[in-house]
CSV table of C-alpha atoms and ligand atoms in Angstrom, one decimal:
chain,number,residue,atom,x,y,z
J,413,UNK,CA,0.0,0.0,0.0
J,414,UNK,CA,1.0,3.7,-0.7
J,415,UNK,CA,2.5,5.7,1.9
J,416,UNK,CA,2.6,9.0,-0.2
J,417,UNK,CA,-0.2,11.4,-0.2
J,418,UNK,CA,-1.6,12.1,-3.5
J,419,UNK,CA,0.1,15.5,-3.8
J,420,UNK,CA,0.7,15.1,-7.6
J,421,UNK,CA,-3.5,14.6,-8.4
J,422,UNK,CA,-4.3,17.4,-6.1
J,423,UNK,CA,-1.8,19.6,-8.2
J,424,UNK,CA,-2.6,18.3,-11.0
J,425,UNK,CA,-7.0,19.3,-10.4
J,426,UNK,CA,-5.6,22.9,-8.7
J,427,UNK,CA,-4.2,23.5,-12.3
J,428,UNK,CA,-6.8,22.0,-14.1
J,429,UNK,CA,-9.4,24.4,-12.1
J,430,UNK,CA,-7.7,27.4,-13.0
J,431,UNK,CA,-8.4,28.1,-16.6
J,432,UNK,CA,-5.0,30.4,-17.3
J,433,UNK,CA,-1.7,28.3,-16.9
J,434,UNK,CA,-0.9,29.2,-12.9
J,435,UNK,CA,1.8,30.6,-12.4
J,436,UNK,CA,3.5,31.2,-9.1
J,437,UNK,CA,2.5,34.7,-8.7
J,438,UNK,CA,3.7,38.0,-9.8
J,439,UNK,CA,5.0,38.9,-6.5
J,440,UNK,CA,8.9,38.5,-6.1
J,441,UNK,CA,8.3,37.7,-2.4
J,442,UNK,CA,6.2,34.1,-3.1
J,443,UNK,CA,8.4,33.5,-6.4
J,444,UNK,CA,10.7,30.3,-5.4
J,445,UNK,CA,14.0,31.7,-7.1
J,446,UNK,CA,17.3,31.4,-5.5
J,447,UNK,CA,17.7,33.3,-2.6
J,448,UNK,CA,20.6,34.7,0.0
J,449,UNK,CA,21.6,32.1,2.4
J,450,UNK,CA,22.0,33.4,6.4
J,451,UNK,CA,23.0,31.7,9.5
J,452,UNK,CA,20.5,32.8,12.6
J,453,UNK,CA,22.1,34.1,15.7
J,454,UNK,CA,23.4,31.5,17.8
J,455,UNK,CA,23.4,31.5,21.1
J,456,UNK,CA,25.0,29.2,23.5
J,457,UNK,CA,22.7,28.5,26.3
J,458,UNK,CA,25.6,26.9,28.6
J,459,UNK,CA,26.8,30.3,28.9
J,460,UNK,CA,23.4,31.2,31.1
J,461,UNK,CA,25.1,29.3,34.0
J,462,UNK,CA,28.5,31.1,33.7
J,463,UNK,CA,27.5,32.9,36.8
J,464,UNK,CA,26.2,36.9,36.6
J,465,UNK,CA,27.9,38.6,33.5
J,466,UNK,CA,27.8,36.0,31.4
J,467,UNK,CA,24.1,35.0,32.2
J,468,UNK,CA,22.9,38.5,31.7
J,469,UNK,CA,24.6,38.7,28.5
J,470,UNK,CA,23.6,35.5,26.6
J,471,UNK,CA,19.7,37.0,28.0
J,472,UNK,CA,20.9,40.1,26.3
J,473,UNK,CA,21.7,38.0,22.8
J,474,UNK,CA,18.3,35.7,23.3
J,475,UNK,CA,16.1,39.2,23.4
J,476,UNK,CA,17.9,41.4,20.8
J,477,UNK,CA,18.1,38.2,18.4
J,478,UNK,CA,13.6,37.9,19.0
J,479,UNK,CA,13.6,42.0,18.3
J,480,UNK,CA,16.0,41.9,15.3
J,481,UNK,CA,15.2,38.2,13.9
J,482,UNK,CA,12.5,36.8,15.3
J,483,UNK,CA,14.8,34.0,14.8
J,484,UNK,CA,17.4,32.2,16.3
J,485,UNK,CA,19.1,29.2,16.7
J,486,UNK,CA,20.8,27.7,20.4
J,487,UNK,CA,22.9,24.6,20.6
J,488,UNK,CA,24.1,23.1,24.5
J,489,UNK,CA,20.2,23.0,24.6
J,490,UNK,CA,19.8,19.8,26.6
J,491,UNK,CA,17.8,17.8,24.0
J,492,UNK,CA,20.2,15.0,23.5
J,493,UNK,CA,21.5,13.7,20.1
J,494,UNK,CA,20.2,10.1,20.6
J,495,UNK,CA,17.1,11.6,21.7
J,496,UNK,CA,16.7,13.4,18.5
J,497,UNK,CA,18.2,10.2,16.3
J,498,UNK,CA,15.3,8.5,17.8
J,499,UNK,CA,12.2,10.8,16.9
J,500,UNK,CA,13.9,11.0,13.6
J,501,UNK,CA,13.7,7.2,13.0
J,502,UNK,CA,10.2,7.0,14.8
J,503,UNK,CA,9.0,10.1,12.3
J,504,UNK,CA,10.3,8.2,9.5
J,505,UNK,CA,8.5,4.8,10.3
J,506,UNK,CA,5.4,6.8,10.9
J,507,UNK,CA,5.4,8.8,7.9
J,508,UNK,CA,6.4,5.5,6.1
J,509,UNK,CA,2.7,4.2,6.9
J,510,UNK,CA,0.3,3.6,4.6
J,511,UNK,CA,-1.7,6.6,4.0
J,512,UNK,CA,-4.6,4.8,3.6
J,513,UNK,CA,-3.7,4.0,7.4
J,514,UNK,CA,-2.7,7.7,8.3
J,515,UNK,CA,-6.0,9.5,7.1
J,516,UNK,CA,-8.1,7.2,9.3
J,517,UNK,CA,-9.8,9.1,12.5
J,518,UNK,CA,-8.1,7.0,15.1
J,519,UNK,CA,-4.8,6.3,13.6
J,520,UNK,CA,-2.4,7.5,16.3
J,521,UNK,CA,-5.1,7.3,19.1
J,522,UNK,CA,-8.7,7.3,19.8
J,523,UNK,CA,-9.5,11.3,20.0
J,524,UNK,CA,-9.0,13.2,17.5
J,525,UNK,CA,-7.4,12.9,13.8
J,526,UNK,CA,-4.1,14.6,13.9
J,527,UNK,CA,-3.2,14.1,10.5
J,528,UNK,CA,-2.8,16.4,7.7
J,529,UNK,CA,-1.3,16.9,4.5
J,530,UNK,CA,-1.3,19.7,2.0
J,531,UNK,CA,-3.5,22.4,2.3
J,532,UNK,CA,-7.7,21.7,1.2
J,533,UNK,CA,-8.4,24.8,1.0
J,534,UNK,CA,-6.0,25.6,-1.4
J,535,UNK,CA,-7.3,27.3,-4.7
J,536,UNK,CA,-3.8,27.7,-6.4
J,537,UNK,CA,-0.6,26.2,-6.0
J,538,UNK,CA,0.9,28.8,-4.2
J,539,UNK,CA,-1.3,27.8,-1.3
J,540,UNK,CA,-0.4,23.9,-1.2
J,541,UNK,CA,1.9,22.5,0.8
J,542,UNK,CA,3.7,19.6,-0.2
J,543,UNK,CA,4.1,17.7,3.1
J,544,UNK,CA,1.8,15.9,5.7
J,545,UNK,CA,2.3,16.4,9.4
J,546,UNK,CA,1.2,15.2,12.5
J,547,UNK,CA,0.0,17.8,15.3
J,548,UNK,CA,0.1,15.5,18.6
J,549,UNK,CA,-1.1,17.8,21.5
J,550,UNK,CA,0.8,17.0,24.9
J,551,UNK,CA,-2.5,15.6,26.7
J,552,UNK,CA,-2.9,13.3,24.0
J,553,UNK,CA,0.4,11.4,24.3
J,554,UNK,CA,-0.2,9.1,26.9
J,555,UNK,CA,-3.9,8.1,24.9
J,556,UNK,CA,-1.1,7.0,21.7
J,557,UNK,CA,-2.5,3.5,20.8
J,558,UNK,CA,-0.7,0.7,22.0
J,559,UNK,CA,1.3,-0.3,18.4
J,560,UNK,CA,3.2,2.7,18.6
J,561,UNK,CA,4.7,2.2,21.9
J,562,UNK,CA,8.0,2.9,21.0
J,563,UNK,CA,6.8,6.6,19.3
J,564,UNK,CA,4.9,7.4,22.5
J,565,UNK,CA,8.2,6.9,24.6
J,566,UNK,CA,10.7,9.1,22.3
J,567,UNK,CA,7.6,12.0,22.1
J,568,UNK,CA,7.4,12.0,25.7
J,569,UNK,CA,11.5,12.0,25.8
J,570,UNK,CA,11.7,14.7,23.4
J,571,UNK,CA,8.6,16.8,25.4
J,572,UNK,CA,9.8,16.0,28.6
J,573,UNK,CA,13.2,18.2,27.9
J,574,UNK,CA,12.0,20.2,25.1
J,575,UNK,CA,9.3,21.8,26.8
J,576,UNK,CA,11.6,22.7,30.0
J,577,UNK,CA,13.4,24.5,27.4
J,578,UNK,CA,10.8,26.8,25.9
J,579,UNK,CA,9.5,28.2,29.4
J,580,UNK,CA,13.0,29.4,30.1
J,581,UNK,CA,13.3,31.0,26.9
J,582,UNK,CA,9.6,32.3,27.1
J,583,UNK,CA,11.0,33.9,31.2
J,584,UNK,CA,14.0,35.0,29.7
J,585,UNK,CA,12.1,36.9,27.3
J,586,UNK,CA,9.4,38.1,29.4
J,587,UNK,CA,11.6,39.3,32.1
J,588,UNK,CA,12.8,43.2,30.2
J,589,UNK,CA,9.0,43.3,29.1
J,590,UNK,CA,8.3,43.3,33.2
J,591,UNK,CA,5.7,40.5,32.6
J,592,UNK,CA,4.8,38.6,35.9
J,593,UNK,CA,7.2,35.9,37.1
J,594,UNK,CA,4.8,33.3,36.7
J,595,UNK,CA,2.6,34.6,33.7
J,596,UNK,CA,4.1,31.0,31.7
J,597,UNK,CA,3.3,29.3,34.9
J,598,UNK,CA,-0.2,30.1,35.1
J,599,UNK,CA,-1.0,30.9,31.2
J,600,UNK,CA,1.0,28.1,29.4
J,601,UNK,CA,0.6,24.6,31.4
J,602,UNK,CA,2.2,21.8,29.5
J,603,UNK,CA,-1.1,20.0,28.5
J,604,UNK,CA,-1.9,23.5,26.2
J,605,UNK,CA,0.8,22.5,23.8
J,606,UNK,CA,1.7,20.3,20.9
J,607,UNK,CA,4.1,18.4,18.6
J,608,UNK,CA,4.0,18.9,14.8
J,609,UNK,CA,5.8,15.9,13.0
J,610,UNK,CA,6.7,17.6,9.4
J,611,UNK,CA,7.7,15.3,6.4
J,612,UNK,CA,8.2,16.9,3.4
J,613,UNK,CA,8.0,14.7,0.2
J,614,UNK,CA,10.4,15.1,-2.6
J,615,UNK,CA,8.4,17.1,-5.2
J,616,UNK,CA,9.2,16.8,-9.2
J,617,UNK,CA,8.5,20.3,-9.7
J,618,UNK,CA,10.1,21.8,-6.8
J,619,UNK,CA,9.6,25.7,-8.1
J,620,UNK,CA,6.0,25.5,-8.4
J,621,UNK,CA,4.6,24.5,-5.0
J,622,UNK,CA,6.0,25.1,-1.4
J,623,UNK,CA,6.8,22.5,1.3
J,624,UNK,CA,4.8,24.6,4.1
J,625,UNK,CA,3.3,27.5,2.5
J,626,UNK,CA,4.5,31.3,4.2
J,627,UNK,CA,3.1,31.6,7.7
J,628,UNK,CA,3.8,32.8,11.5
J,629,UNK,CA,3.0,30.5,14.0
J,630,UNK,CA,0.2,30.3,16.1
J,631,UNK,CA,2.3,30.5,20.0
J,632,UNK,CA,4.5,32.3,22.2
J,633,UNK,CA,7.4,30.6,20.6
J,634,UNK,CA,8.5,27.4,18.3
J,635,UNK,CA,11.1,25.2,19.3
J,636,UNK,CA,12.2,23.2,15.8
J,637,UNK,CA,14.8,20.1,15.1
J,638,UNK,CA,15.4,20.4,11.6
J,639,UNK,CA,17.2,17.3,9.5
J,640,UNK,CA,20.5,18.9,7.7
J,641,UNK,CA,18.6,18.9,4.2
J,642,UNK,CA,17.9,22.3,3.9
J,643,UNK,CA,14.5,24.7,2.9
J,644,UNK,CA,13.4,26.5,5.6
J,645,UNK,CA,13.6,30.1,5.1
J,646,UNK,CA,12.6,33.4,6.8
J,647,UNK,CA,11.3,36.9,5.7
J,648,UNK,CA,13.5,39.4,7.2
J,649,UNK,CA,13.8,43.1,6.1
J,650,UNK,CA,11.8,42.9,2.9
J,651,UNK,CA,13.4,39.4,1.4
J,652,UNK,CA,13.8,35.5,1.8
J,653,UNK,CA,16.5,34.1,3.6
J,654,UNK,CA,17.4,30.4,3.6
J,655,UNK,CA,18.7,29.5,7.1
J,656,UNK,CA,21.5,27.2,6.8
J,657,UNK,CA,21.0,24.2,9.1
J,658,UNK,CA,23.4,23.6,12.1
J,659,UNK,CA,23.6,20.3,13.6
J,660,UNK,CA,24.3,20.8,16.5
J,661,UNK,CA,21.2,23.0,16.9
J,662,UNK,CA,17.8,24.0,17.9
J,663,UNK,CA,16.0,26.8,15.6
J,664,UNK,CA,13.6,29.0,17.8
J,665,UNK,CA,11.0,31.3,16.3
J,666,UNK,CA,8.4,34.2,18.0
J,667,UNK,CA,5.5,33.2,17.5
J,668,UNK,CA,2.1,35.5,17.4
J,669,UNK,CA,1.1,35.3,21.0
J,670,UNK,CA,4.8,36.8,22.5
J,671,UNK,CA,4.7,39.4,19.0
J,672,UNK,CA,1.2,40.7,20.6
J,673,UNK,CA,2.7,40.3,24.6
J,674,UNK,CA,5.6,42.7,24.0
J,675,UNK,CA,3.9,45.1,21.5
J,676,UNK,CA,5.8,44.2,18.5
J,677,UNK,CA,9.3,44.1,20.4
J,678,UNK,CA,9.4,40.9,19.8
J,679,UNK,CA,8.5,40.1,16.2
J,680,UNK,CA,6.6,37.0,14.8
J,681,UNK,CA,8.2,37.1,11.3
J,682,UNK,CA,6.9,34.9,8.0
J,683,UNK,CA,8.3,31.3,7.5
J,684,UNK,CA,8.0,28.8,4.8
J,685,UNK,CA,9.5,26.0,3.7
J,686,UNK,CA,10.9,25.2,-0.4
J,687,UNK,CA,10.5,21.8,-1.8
J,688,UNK,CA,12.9,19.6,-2.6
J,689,UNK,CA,13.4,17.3,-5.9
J,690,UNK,CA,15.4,14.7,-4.6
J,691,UNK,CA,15.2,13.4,-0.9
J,692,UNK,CA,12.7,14.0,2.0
J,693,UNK,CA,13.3,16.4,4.8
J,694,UNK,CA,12.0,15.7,8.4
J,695,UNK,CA,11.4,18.5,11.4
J,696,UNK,CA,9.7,18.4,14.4
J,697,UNK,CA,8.4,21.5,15.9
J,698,UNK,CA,7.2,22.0,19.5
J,699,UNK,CA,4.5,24.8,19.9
J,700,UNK,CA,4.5,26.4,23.6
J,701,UNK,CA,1.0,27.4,23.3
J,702,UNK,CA,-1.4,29.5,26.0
J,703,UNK,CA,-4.5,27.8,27.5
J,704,UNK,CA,-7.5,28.3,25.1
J,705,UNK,CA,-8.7,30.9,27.6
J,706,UNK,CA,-5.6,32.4,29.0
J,707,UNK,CA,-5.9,36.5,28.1
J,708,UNK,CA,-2.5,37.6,25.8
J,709,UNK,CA,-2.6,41.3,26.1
J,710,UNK,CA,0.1,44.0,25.8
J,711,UNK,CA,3.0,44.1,28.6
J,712,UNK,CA,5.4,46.1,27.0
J,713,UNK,CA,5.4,49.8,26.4
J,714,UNK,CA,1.8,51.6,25.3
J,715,UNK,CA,-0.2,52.4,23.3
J,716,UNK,CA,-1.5,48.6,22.9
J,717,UNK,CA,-1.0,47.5,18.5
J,718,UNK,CA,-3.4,45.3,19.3
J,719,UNK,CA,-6.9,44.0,21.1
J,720,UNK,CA,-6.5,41.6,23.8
J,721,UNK,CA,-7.6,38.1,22.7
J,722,UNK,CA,-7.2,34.3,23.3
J,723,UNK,CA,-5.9,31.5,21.6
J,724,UNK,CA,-10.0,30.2,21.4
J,725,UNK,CA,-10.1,33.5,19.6
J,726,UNK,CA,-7.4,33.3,17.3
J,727,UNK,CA,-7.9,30.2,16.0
J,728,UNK,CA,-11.8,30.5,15.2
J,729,UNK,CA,-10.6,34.0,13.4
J,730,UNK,CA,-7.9,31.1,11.5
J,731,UNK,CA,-9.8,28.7,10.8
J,732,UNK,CA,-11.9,31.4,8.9
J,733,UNK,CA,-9.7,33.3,7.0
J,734,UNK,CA,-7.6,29.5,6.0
J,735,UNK,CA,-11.3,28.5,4.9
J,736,UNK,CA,-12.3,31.6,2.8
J,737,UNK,CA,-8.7,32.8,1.7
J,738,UNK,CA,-6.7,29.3,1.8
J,739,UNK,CA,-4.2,31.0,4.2
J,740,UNK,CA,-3.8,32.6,7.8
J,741,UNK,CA,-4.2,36.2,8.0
J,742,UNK,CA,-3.2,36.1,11.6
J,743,UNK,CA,-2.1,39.5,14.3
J,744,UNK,CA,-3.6,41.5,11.8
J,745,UNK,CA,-7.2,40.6,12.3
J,746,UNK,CA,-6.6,42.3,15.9
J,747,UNK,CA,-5.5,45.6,15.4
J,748,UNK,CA,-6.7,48.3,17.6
X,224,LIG,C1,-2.9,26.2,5.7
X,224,LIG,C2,-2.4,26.6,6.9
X,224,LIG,C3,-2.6,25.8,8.2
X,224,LIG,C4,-1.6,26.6,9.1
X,224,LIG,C5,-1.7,28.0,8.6
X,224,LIG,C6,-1.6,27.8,7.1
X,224,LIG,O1,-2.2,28.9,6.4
X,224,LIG,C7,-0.2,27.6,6.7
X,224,LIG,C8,0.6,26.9,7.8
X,224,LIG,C9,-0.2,26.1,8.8
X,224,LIG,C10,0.5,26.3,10.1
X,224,LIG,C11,1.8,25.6,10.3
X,224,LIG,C12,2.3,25.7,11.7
X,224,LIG,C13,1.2,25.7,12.8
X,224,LIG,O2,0.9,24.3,13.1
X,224,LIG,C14,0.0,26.4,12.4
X,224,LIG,C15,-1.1,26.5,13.5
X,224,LIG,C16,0.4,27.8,11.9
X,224,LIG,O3,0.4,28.7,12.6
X,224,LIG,O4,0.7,27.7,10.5
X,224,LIG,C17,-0.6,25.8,11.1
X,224,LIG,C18,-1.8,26.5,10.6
X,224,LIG,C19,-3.1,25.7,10.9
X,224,LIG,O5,-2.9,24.4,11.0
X,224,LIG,O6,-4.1,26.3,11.2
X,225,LIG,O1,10.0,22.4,8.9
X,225,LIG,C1,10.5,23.5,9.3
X,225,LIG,O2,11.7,23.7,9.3
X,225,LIG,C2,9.5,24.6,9.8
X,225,LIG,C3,8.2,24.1,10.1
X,225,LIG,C4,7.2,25.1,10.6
X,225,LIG,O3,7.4,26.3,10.3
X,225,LIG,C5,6.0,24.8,11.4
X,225,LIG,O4,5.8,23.6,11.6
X,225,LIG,O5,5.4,25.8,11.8
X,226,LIG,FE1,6.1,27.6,11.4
C-alpha cells in the first residue's frame, strides 16, 4: 500500500481548475527563485550558568536576536543527540505508513485525527503545501494506541526536555517586558501544547509548489529540530532568507502570541519552507502554546497595537480566513 499522499492529483486538479496556466504569482516575495543564504544568531545556552555577567549577556543575545530576527538558533540546549536520532527514525516509520492508514480518524489514538497533509483549502498552487504532518497535543500522548509504543516513549523524551526549554526562553524573554514571574506558569501549562511531526515529500517540480506554505506561527514561541537537508527560510527586512541548518542546533521562532505580549518588540516574522526534488526532509516543531482561555494582552510599552484576545479567539478568526482565503491572515485581524 501507498504511503505517499496524492500531492501530484491534487496539483494536478488545482491546475486543471484554473483556466489560465498558474503561475506562481507575480509577487517577487512568493516566487521560489534562489535566494541569500544566512545563518541565525546562535546563542550558547551553557553560557546562562556562567554565573552573573555572562548569564545576563547571553539574556541580552536571546532578546535582541527575538527584536532583530525573530529568529534564532541555540545549541548546548539539553535535548540529546540520541534523543533526536530516535524521533527522527520513529517520524520516519510513521510517515512511512500507509496513507490509507494515516487519514483514518483513530490512527495514532482514539481522540482526535491529527493528520494532515497539503493544504484543502488551497485554490492555487501557491497555497499547497507539499508535506503531511502530525500535530500531537501533549495531553494526547499518553492516549497513543498501543502499536506505537516505542513513538509514545521518544515524544514523551523529546517533550519532557524540550518543553523545559521553551518556558525558560519564554521567562528569559518576558523578564525586560516586566511581565509577571509566573505569567508562563499560570498561562502556558504543558497540557496547552503540541508536537508537529513535518515530512516533506520530494516534489518533481520543486519551483511550483512550497513544502509549508509562508506563515507565522500560532504560539508564544517554536522550538524546531530540523534534519541537515535544507528549505526552511525566513522573511526578514523585505526578502527570503534560507537558514542554513546547524547540527548541533535547535531553531527557535516568536510566534504571534509573545509578538502581541511585547507590543511588537518581539517580532513574529513569515516562514515557509521550499521543496525539494530529490530526498525528503523531516522537522519536528514543538509549539509552547497559551491555554485556550488564557488572556495575551500587551505588557510592553503603550499604546497597545493590538486588542487583547485568546488563543480560542485566534484560532476560530484562523480557521476562517484559512477556509475563505486558503491561508492565515493572523495578528492583523486584531488591530486596535
Ligand atoms: C494552511 C495553513 C494551516 C496553518 C496556517 C496555514 O495557512 C499555513 C501553515 C499552517 C500552520 C503551520 C504551523 C502551525 O501548526 C499552524 C497552526 C500555523 O500557525 O501555521 C498551522 C496552521 C493551521 O494548521 O491552522
Ligand atoms: O520544517 C520547518 O523547518 C519549519 C516548520 C514550521 O514552520 C512549522 O511547523 O510551523
Ligand atoms: Fe512555522
Amino acid at each position: 500500500m501507498d504511503f505517499k499522499p496524492p500531492f501530484q492529483q491534487i496539483c494536478k486538479a488545482i491546475l486543471l481548475q484554473n483556466s489560465t496556466h498558474e503561475a506562481l504569482s507575480s509577487h517577487d516575495d512568493d516566487k521560489v527563485s534562489l535566494v541569500e543564504e544566512c545563518e541565525l544568531p546562535l546563542i550558547d545556552l551553557s553560557h546562562l550558568n556562567l554565573g552573573h555577567f555572562e548569564g545576563d549577556k547571553c539574556m541580552n543575545e536571546i532578546a535582541q536576536a527575538a527584536s532583530q530576527w525573530g529568529f534564532f538558533q541555540v545549541v548546548n540546549h539539553g535535548v540529546s543527540q540520541e534523543i533526536i536520532k530516535s524521533m527522527q527514525n520513529e517520524q520516519r516509520r510513521l510517515f512511512h505508513k500507509p496513507f490509507a492508514e494515516k487519514v483514518e480518524k483513530n490512527f495514532l489514538n482514539s481522540s482526535s485525527n491529527c493528520y494532515r497533509w497539503g493544504n484543502p483549502q488551497a485554490t492555487c498552487l501557491r497555497q499547497f503545501s507539499w508535506s503531511e504532518a502530525f500535530h500531537i497535543s501533549v495531553t494526547e500522548i499518553p492516549t497513543m494506541n498501543d502499536h506505537h509504543n516505542s513513538l509514545r516513549s521518544t515524544i514523551e523524551a523529546f517533550v519532557k526536555t524540550v518543553s523545559g526549554l521553551a518556558k525558560r526562553l519564554a521567562e528569559i524573554l518576558a523578564q525586560p517586558l516586566g511581565v509577571k514571574p509566573n505569567y508562563f506558569e499560570e498561562n502556558c501549562p504543558p497540557r496547552t501544547s503540541y508536537l508537529r511531526l513535518n515530512r516533506y515529500a520530494p516534489c518533481t517540480f520543486p519551483s511550483q509548489v512550497f513544502g509549508l506554505i509562508s506563515h507565522t506561527d500560532t504560539d508564544f514561541l517554536t522550538i524546531v529540530h530540523q534534519d541537515q537537508v535544507g528549505g526552511l527560510e525566513i522573511f526578514k527586512d523585505g526578502r527570503w532568507l534560507a537558514v542554513k541548518p546547524n547540527p548541533e542546533a535547535l531553531v527557535v521562532n516568536i510566534g504571534d502570541f509573545f509578538e502581541a505580549l511585547s507590543n511588537g518588540a518581539y517580532k513574529s516574522i513569515k516562514h515557509r519552507v521550499v521543496s525539494t526534488q530529490e530526498v525528503e526532509r523531516l522537522s519536528v516543531a514543538y509549539f509552547y502554546c497559551p491555554s485556550y482561555d488564557a488572556v495575551v494582552q500587551n505588557c510592553g510599552n503603550e499604546p497597545s497595537t493590538y486588542r487583547q484576545f485568546t488563543l480560542r479567539e485566534y484560532k476560530l478568526q484562523t480557521q476562517i480566513d484559512v477556509q475563505e482565503t486558503g491561508e492565515k491572515v493572523g495578528l492583523s485581524r486584531f488591530l486596535l
